[in-house]
JSON list of C-alpha atoms in Angstrom, two decimals:
[
{"chain": "O", "resi": 1, "resn": "THR", "atom": "CA", "xyz": [-10.31, 26.59, -14.44]},
{"chain": "O", "resi": 2, "resn": "ARG", "atom": "CA", "xyz": [-10.62, 23.06, -15.34]},
{"chain": "O", "resi": 3, "resn": "ILE", "atom": "CA", "xyz": [-13.79, 22.51, -12.50]},
{"chain": "O", "resi": 4, "resn": "LEU", "atom": "CA", "xyz": [-15.42, 25.83, -12.49]},
{"chain": "O", "resi": 5, "resn": "GLY", "atom": "CA", "xyz": [-14.37, 25.67, -16.57]},
{"chain": "O", "resi": 6, "resn": "ARG", "atom": "CA", "xyz": [-13.80, 28.22, -19.04]},
{"chain": "O", "resi": 7, "resn": "ASP", "atom": "CA", "xyz": [-16.33, 30.65, -18.19]},
{"chain": "O", "resi": 8, "resn": "ALA", "atom": "CA", "xyz": [-15.75, 31.05, -14.78]},
{"chain": "O", "resi": 9, "resn": "THR", "atom": "CA", "xyz": [-14.63, 34.24, -13.36]},
{"chain": "O", "resi": 10, "resn": "PRO", "atom": "CA", "xyz": [-11.68, 35.85, -11.53]},
{"chain": "O", "resi": 11, "resn": "GLU", "atom": "CA", "xyz": [-13.25, 35.85, -8.25]},
{"chain": "O", "resi": 12, "resn": "THR", "atom": "CA", "xyz": [-15.04, 31.98, -8.19]},
{"chain": "O", "resi": 13, "resn": "LEU", "atom": "CA", "xyz": [-11.49, 31.35, -8.92]},
{"chain": "O", "resi": 14, "resn": "ALA", "atom": "CA", "xyz": [-10.09, 32.84, -6.23]},
{"chain": "O", "resi": 15, "resn": "ALA", "atom": "CA", "xyz": [-12.52, 31.38, -3.76]},
{"chain": "O", "resi": 16, "resn": "LEU", "atom": "CA", "xyz": [-12.37, 28.16, -5.03]},
{"chain": "O", "resi": 17, "resn": "ARG", "atom": "CA", "xyz": [-8.38, 28.53, -4.53]},
{"chain": "O", "resi": 18, "resn": "GLU", "atom": "CA", "xyz": [-8.88, 29.54, -0.94]},
{"chain": "O", "resi": 19, "resn": "ARG", "atom": "CA", "xyz": [-11.83, 27.11, -0.32]},
{"chain": "O", "resi": 20, "resn": "MET", "atom": "CA", "xyz": [-9.37, 24.22, -1.63]},
{"chain": "O", "resi": 21, "resn": "HIS", "atom": "CA", "xyz": [-6.30, 25.69, 0.39]},
{"chain": "O", "resi": 22, "resn": "LEU", "atom": "CA", "xyz": [-4.57, 25.93, -2.79]},
{"chain": "O", "resi": 23, "resn": "ASP", "atom": "CA", "xyz": [-2.33, 29.14, -1.62]},
{"chain": "O", "resi": 24, "resn": "ASP", "atom": "CA", "xyz": [-0.94, 27.47, 1.03]},
{"chain": "O", "resi": 25, "resn": "PRO", "atom": "CA", "xyz": [2.40, 25.83, 1.05]},
{"chain": "O", "resi": 26, "resn": "ALA", "atom": "CA", "xyz": [2.63, 22.39, -0.66]},
{"chain": "O", "resi": 27, "resn": "LEU", "atom": "CA", "xyz": [4.00, 21.29, 2.25]},
{"chain": "O", "resi": 28, "resn": "LEU", "atom": "CA", "xyz": [0.90, 22.62, 4.78]},
{"chain": "O", "resi": 29, "resn": "ARG", "atom": "CA", "xyz": [-1.50, 21.31, 2.26]},
{"chain": "O", "resi": 30, "resn": "TYR", "atom": "CA", "xyz": [0.13, 17.82, 2.41]},
{"chain": "O", "resi": 31, "resn": "GLY", "atom": "CA", "xyz": [0.17, 17.22, 6.16]},
{"chain": "O", "resi": 32, "resn": "ARG", "atom": "CA", "xyz": [-3.29, 18.38, 6.06]},
{"chain": "O", "resi": 33, "resn": "TRP", "atom": "CA", "xyz": [-4.01, 15.88, 3.47]},
{"chain": "O", "resi": 34, "resn": "LEU", "atom": "CA", "xyz": [-1.79, 13.23, 5.56]},
{"chain": "O", "resi": 35, "resn": "TRP", "atom": "CA", "xyz": [-3.51, 14.06, 8.86]},
{"chain": "O", "resi": 36, "resn": "GLY", "atom": "CA", "xyz": [-7.19, 13.77, 7.49]},
{"chain": "O", "resi": 37, "resn": "VAL", "atom": "CA", "xyz": [-5.50, 10.22, 5.65]},
{"chain": "O", "resi": 38, "resn": "LEU", "atom": "CA", "xyz": [-4.79, 9.01, 9.02]},
{"chain": "O", "resi": 39, "resn": "GLN", "atom": "CA", "xyz": [-7.93, 9.81, 10.54]},
{"chain": "O", "resi": 40, "resn": "GLY", "atom": "CA", "xyz": [-9.50, 8.30, 7.54]},
{"chain": "O", "resi": 41, "resn": "ASP", "atom": "CA", "xyz": [-11.16, 11.22, 5.51]},
{"chain": "O", "resi": 42, "resn": "PHE", "atom": "CA", "xyz": [-9.10, 10.59, 2.16]},
{"chain": "O", "resi": 43, "resn": "GLY", "atom": "CA", "xyz": [-10.79, 14.15, 1.02]},
{"chain": "O", "resi": 44, "resn": "GLN", "atom": "CA", "xyz": [-13.97, 14.72, -1.56]},
{"chain": "O", "resi": 45, "resn": "SER", "atom": "CA", "xyz": [-13.86, 13.68, -5.08]},
{"chain": "O", "resi": 46, "resn": "LEU", "atom": "CA", "xyz": [-13.39, 16.89, -7.52]},
{"chain": "O", "resi": 47, "resn": "VAL", "atom": "CA", "xyz": [-15.46, 15.63, -10.36]},
{"chain": "O", "resi": 48, "resn": "SER", "atom": "CA", "xyz": [-18.47, 13.89, -8.60]},
{"chain": "O", "resi": 49, "resn": "SER", "atom": "CA", "xyz": [-17.99, 16.07, -5.37]},
{"chain": "O", "resi": 50, "resn": "ARG", "atom": "CA", "xyz": [-18.49, 12.71, -3.23]},
{"chain": "O", "resi": 51, "resn": "SER", "atom": "CA", "xyz": [-16.28, 11.18, -0.73]},
{"chain": "O", "resi": 52, "resn": "VAL", "atom": "CA", "xyz": [-13.38, 9.46, -2.33]},
{"chain": "O", "resi": 53, "resn": "MET", "atom": "CA", "xyz": [-13.90, 6.37, -0.26]},
{"chain": "O", "resi": 54, "resn": "GLU", "atom": "CA", "xyz": [-17.33, 6.17, -1.62]},
{"chain": "O", "resi": 55, "resn": "VAL", "atom": "CA", "xyz": [-15.97, 6.01, -4.89]},
{"chain": "O", "resi": 56, "resn": "LEU", "atom": "CA", "xyz": [-13.44, 3.62, -4.10]},
{"chain": "O", "resi": 57, "resn": "GLY", "atom": "CA", "xyz": [-14.95, 1.32, -1.44]},
{"chain": "O", "resi": 58, "resn": "PRO", "atom": "CA", "xyz": [-16.30, -1.08, -3.80]},
{"chain": "O", "resi": 59, "resn": "ARG", "atom": "CA", "xyz": [-13.28, -1.13, -6.30]},
{"chain": "O", "resi": 60, "resn": "ILE", "atom": "CA", "xyz": [-10.77, -1.65, -3.26]},
{"chain": "O", "resi": 61, "resn": "VAL", "atom": "CA", "xyz": [-12.86, -5.10, -2.70]},
{"chain": "O", "resi": 62, "resn": "ASN", "atom": "CA", "xyz": [-12.68, -6.02, -6.62]},
{"chain": "O", "resi": 63, "resn": "THR", "atom": "CA", "xyz": [-9.43, -5.30, -6.36]},
{"chain": "O", "resi": 64, "resn": "ALA", "atom": "CA", "xyz": [-8.66, -6.95, -3.35]},
{"chain": "O", "resi": 65, "resn": "PHE", "atom": "CA", "xyz": [-10.29, -9.80, -4.75]},
{"chain": "O", "resi": 66, "resn": "LEU", "atom": "CA", "xyz": [-8.53, -10.47, -7.94]},
{"chain": "O", "resi": 67, "resn": "SER", "atom": "CA", "xyz": [-5.04, -10.08, -6.16]},
{"chain": "O", "resi": 68, "resn": "LEU", "atom": "CA", "xyz": [-6.07, -12.82, -3.91]},
{"chain": "O", "resi": 69, "resn": "TYR", "atom": "CA", "xyz": [-7.66, -14.98, -6.83]},
{"chain": "O", "resi": 70, "resn": "ALA", "atom": "CA", "xyz": [-4.35, -13.99, -9.00]},
{"chain": "O", "resi": 71, "resn": "PHE", "atom": "CA", "xyz": [-2.44, -15.26, -6.34]},
{"chain": "O", "resi": 72, "resn": "ILE", "atom": "CA", "xyz": [-4.46, -18.54, -5.67]},
{"chain": "O", "resi": 73, "resn": "LEU", "atom": "CA", "xyz": [-3.57, -19.02, -9.10]},
{"chain": "O", "resi": 74, "resn": "TYR", "atom": "CA", "xyz": [0.14, -18.02, -9.16]},
{"chain": "O", "resi": 75, "resn": "VAL", "atom": "CA", "xyz": [1.32, -20.62, -6.54]},
{"chain": "O", "resi": 76, "resn": "PRO", "atom": "CA", "xyz": [0.68, -24.28, -8.41]},
{"chain": "O", "resi": 77, "resn": "LEU", "atom": "CA", "xyz": [1.42, -22.16, -12.33]},
{"chain": "O", "resi": 78, "resn": "ALA", "atom": "CA", "xyz": [5.03, -21.19, -10.47]},
{"chain": "O", "resi": 79, "resn": "THR", "atom": "CA", "xyz": [5.63, -24.35, -8.40]},
{"chain": "O", "resi": 80, "resn": "LEU", "atom": "CA", "xyz": [4.51, -26.83, -10.18]},
{"chain": "O", "resi": 81, "resn": "PRO", "atom": "CA", "xyz": [6.74, -26.59, -13.50]},
{"chain": "O", "resi": 82, "resn": "ALA", "atom": "CA", "xyz": [9.62, -25.54, -10.91]},
{"chain": "O", "resi": 83, "resn": "ILE", "atom": "CA", "xyz": [9.40, -28.83, -8.96]},
{"chain": "O", "resi": 84, "resn": "LEU", "atom": "CA", "xyz": [8.85, -30.74, -12.65]},
{"chain": "O", "resi": 85, "resn": "GLN", "atom": "CA", "xyz": [11.42, -29.03, -14.13]},
{"chain": "O", "resi": 86, "resn": "ALA", "atom": "CA", "xyz": [14.28, -29.98, -10.62]},
{"chain": "O", "resi": 87, "resn": "ILE", "atom": "CA", "xyz": [13.10, -33.39, -10.47]},
{"chain": "O", "resi": 88, "resn": "ARG", "atom": "CA", "xyz": [13.83, -34.02, -14.41]},
{"chain": "O", "resi": 89, "resn": "ARG", "atom": "CA", "xyz": [16.58, -31.59, -14.77]},
{"chain": "O", "resi": 90, "resn": "ASP", "atom": "CA", "xyz": [18.63, -31.64, -17.92]},
{"chain": "O", "resi": 91, "resn": "ARG", "atom": "CA", "xyz": [16.06, -33.68, -19.69]},
{"chain": "O", "resi": 92, "resn": "ALA", "atom": "CA", "xyz": [13.62, -32.91, -22.34]},
{"chain": "O", "resi": 93, "resn": "VAL", "atom": "CA", "xyz": [10.89, -31.95, -19.84]},
{"chain": "O", "resi": 94, "resn": "ASP", "atom": "CA", "xyz": [13.28, -29.07, -18.09]},
{"chain": "O", "resi": 95, "resn": "HIS", "atom": "CA", "xyz": [13.92, -27.81, -21.73]},
{"chain": "O", "resi": 96, "resn": "ALA", "atom": "CA", "xyz": [10.62, -27.65, -22.74]},
{"chain": "O", "resi": 97, "resn": "LEU", "atom": "CA", "xyz": [9.32, -25.96, -20.00]},
{"chain": "O", "resi": 98, "resn": "SER", "atom": "CA", "xyz": [12.54, -23.54, -19.53]},
{"chain": "O", "resi": 99, "resn": "VAL", "atom": "CA", "xyz": [12.06, -22.56, -23.39]},
{"chain": "O", "resi": 100, "resn": "MET", "atom": "CA", "xyz": [8.37, -21.89, -22.55]},
{"chain": "O", "resi": 101, "resn": "THR", "atom": "CA", "xyz": [8.94, -20.04, -19.80]},
{"chain": "O", "resi": 102, "resn": "LEU", "atom": "CA", "xyz": [11.23, -18.01, -21.65]},
{"chain": "O", "resi": 103, "resn": "VAL", "atom": "CA", "xyz": [8.80, -17.73, -24.24]},
{"chain": "O", "resi": 104, "resn": "LEU", "atom": "CA", "xyz": [6.40, -16.29, -21.74]},
{"chain": "O", "resi": 105, "resn": "LEU", "atom": "CA", "xyz": [8.75, -13.72, -20.31]},
{"chain": "O", "resi": 106, "resn": "SER", "atom": "CA", "xyz": [9.82, -12.61, -23.70]},
{"chain": "O", "resi": 107, "resn": "VAL", "atom": "CA", "xyz": [5.62, -11.77, -24.64]},
{"chain": "O", "resi": 108, "resn": "PRO", "atom": "CA", "xyz": [4.37, -8.25, -23.66]},
{"chain": "O", "resi": 109, "resn": "ASP", "atom": "CA", "xyz": [1.64, -8.81, -20.27]},
{"chain": "O", "resi": 110, "resn": "PHE", "atom": "CA", "xyz": [-0.67, -6.67, -22.93]},
{"chain": "O", "resi": 111, "resn": "LEU", "atom": "CA", "xyz": [-0.14, -9.38, -25.71]},
{"chain": "O", "resi": 112, "resn": "LEU", "atom": "CA", "xyz": [-0.45, -12.21, -23.65]},
{"chain": "O", "resi": 113, "resn": "GLY", "atom": "CA", "xyz": [-3.58, -11.10, -22.37]},
{"chain": "O", "resi": 114, "resn": "THR", "atom": "CA", "xyz": [-4.79, -10.35, -25.64]},
{"chain": "O", "resi": 115, "resn": "LEU", "atom": "CA", "xyz": [-3.69, -14.10, -26.36]},
{"chain": "O", "resi": 116, "resn": "LEU", "atom": "CA", "xyz": [-5.54, -15.34, -23.53]},
{"chain": "O", "resi": 117, "resn": "LEU", "atom": "CA", "xyz": [-8.63, -13.48, -24.49]},
{"chain": "O", "resi": 118, "resn": "LEU", "atom": "CA", "xyz": [-8.39, -14.74, -27.81]},
{"chain": "O", "resi": 119, "resn": "THR", "atom": "CA", "xyz": [-8.16, -17.98, -26.39]},
{"chain": "O", "resi": 120, "resn": "PHE", "atom": "CA", "xyz": [-10.48, -17.96, -23.96]},
{"chain": "O", "resi": 121, "resn": "VAL", "atom": "CA", "xyz": [-13.31, -16.03, -25.46]},
{"chain": "O", "resi": 122, "resn": "LEU", "atom": "CA", "xyz": [-13.14, -17.01, -29.10]},
{"chain": "O", "resi": 123, "resn": "LEU", "atom": "CA", "xyz": [-11.63, -20.45, -29.73]},
{"chain": "O", "resi": 124, "resn": "ILE", "atom": "CA", "xyz": [-12.75, -21.74, -26.47]},
{"chain": "O", "resi": 125, "resn": "PRO", "atom": "CA", "xyz": [-15.60, -19.71, -25.51]},
{"chain": "O", "resi": 126, "resn": "VAL", "atom": "CA", "xyz": [-15.62, -20.74, -21.84]},
{"chain": "O", "resi": 127, "resn": "LEU", "atom": "CA", "xyz": [-14.67, -16.96, -20.50]},
{"chain": "O", "resi": 128, "resn": "PRO", "atom": "CA", "xyz": [-17.08, -13.82, -21.10]},
{"chain": "O", "resi": 129, "resn": "ALA", "atom": "CA", "xyz": [-14.82, -10.94, -22.92]},
{"chain": "O", "resi": 130, "resn": "MET", "atom": "CA", "xyz": [-16.29, -8.63, -20.38]},
{"chain": "O", "resi": 131, "resn": "SER", "atom": "CA", "xyz": [-17.64, -8.80, -17.40]},
{"chain": "O", "resi": 132, "resn": "THR", "atom": "CA", "xyz": [-19.59, -5.89, -14.81]},
{"chain": "O", "resi": 133, "resn": "VAL", "atom": "CA", "xyz": [-19.95, -7.09, -11.54]},
{"chain": "O", "resi": 134, "resn": "ASP", "atom": "CA", "xyz": [-21.00, -5.06, -8.54]},
{"chain": "O", "resi": 135, "resn": "GLN", "atom": "CA", "xyz": [-22.42, -5.13, -4.49]},
{"chain": "O", "resi": 136, "resn": "THR", "atom": "CA", "xyz": [-25.15, -7.46, -6.15]},
{"chain": "O", "resi": 137, "resn": "SER", "atom": "CA", "xyz": [-23.34, -10.04, -7.95]},
{"chain": "O", "resi": 138, "resn": "GLY", "atom": "CA", "xyz": [-22.65, -13.72, -6.73]},
{"chain": "O", "resi": 139, "resn": "PHE", "atom": "CA", "xyz": [-19.45, -15.74, -6.00]},
{"chain": "O", "resi": 140, "resn": "LEU", "atom": "CA", "xyz": [-19.71, -17.39, -8.99]},
{"chain": "O", "resi": 141, "resn": "GLU", "atom": "CA", "xyz": [-20.16, -14.31, -10.88]},
{"chain": "O", "resi": 142, "resn": "TYR", "atom": "CA", "xyz": [-17.03, -12.72, -9.52]},
{"chain": "O", "resi": 143, "resn": "LEU", "atom": "CA", "xyz": [-14.68, -15.93, -9.94]},
{"chain": "O", "resi": 144, "resn": "ARG", "atom": "CA", "xyz": [-16.45, -16.15, -13.97]},
{"chain": "O", "resi": 145, "resn": "ALA", "atom": "CA", "xyz": [-15.65, -12.28, -14.34]},
{"chain": "O", "resi": 146, "resn": "THR", "atom": "CA", "xyz": [-12.00, -12.23, -13.03]},
{"chain": "O", "resi": 147, "resn": "THR", "atom": "CA", "xyz": [-10.84, -15.35, -14.57]},
{"chain": "O", "resi": 148, "resn": "LEU", "atom": "CA", "xyz": [-9.01, -14.60, -17.35]},
{"chain": "O", "resi": 149, "resn": "PRO", "atom": "CA", "xyz": [-7.32, -10.77, -15.61]},
{"chain": "O", "resi": 150, "resn": "ALA", "atom": "CA", "xyz": [-6.50, -13.01, -13.05]},
{"chain": "O", "resi": 151, "resn": "LEU", "atom": "CA", "xyz": [-4.53, -16.08, -15.04]},
{"chain": "O", "resi": 152, "resn": "THR", "atom": "CA", "xyz": [-2.83, -13.10, -16.73]},
{"chain": "O", "resi": 153, "resn": "LEU", "atom": "CA", "xyz": [-1.97, -11.18, -13.79]},
{"chain": "O", "resi": 154, "resn": "ALA", "atom": "CA", "xyz": [-0.86, -15.27, -12.33]},
{"chain": "O", "resi": 155, "resn": "ILE", "atom": "CA", "xyz": [1.14, -16.26, -15.04]},
{"chain": "O", "resi": 156, "resn": "VAL", "atom": "CA", "xyz": [3.22, -12.91, -15.66]},
{"chain": "O", "resi": 157, "resn": "MET", "atom": "CA", "xyz": [4.31, -13.31, -11.85]},
{"chain": "O", "resi": 158, "resn": "ALA", "atom": "CA", "xyz": [4.93, -17.37, -12.24]},
{"chain": "O", "resi": 159, "resn": "VAL", "atom": "CA", "xyz": [7.03, -16.88, -15.12]},
{"chain": "O", "resi": 160, "resn": "TYR", "atom": "CA", "xyz": [9.37, -14.95, -13.36]},
{"chain": "O", "resi": 161, "resn": "ALA", "atom": "CA", "xyz": [9.32, -17.17, -10.47]},
{"chain": "O", "resi": 162, "resn": "VAL", "atom": "CA", "xyz": [9.50, -20.51, -12.22]},
{"chain": "O", "resi": 163, "resn": "ARG", "atom": "CA", "xyz": [13.64, -20.00, -13.18]},
{"chain": "O", "resi": 164, "resn": "MET", "atom": "CA", "xyz": [14.32, -18.94, -9.70]},
{"chain": "O", "resi": 165, "resn": "LEU", "atom": "CA", "xyz": [12.48, -21.60, -7.58]},
{"chain": "O", "resi": 166, "resn": "ARG", "atom": "CA", "xyz": [13.96, -24.16, -10.25]},
{"chain": "O", "resi": 167, "resn": "ASP", "atom": "CA", "xyz": [17.51, -23.16, -9.53]},
{"chain": "O", "resi": 168, "resn": "ASN", "atom": "CA", "xyz": [16.40, -23.39, -5.37]},
{"chain": "O", "resi": 169, "resn": "LEU", "atom": "CA", "xyz": [15.28, -26.49, -5.84]},
{"chain": "O", "resi": 170, "resn": "ILE", "atom": "CA", "xyz": [18.46, -27.91, -7.66]},
{"chain": "O", "resi": 171, "resn": "GLU", "atom": "CA", "xyz": [20.53, -26.59, -5.21]},
{"chain": "O", "resi": 172, "resn": "VAL", "atom": "CA", "xyz": [18.61, -27.83, -2.49]},
{"chain": "O", "resi": 173, "resn": "LEU", "atom": "CA", "xyz": [18.17, -31.53, -3.60]},
{"chain": "O", "resi": 174, "resn": "ASP", "atom": "CA", "xyz": [22.17, -31.31, -4.65]},
{"chain": "O", "resi": 175, "resn": "ALA", "atom": "CA", "xyz": [22.45, -30.33, -0.42]},
{"chain": "O", "resi": 176, "resn": "ASP", "atom": "CA", "xyz": [24.76, -32.95, 1.33]},
{"chain": "O", "resi": 177, "resn": "TYR", "atom": "CA", "xyz": [21.66, -33.65, 4.29]},
{"chain": "O", "resi": 178, "resn": "ILE", "atom": "CA", "xyz": [19.17, -34.40, 1.03]},
{"chain": "O", "resi": 179, "resn": "ARG", "atom": "CA", "xyz": [21.95, -37.09, -0.38]},
{"chain": "O", "resi": 180, "resn": "MET", "atom": "CA", "xyz": [22.85, -38.39, 2.80]},
{"chain": "O", "resi": 181, "resn": "ALA", "atom": "CA", "xyz": [18.76, -38.68, 3.76]},
{"chain": "O", "resi": 182, "resn": "GLU", "atom": "CA", "xyz": [19.06, -40.75, -0.09]}
]
């Protein structure tokens, strides 16, 4: 009824149910769908009647780019504070970074994104508030458009890793072979 509208007749509804195999058992429908996925056929969009891969293809590229960019930002955001804390443990730098990571850990992700948006769009206007990129956009346009979301994702992931990495580094620095090497 949602696909055909409220004015759909019972005959058109029955024809659609048969065309979409909705009368078949769920396990059979799932097996049919899974077989199609294994062959590269994700089916047709019910909204636009286009291939699902045709709809998702460009978005998958954007998601992969954003994920890679966030990971590239994540590595230094997680390792540098952890190394600094491990080297300067129980000093002011260690305590300050611990408090900062605890505060960032306590802030909800959407609030962190909003704070970064306000900071880098309004206070220090270096990034766009909204960006649209497509296949015709250049690499620098992609980079500029995805910096704010990538930074938000990287910070969210890094705060979880910093504390654990700090503790593991301290454990390694206290190991006998490290003390012997020193």
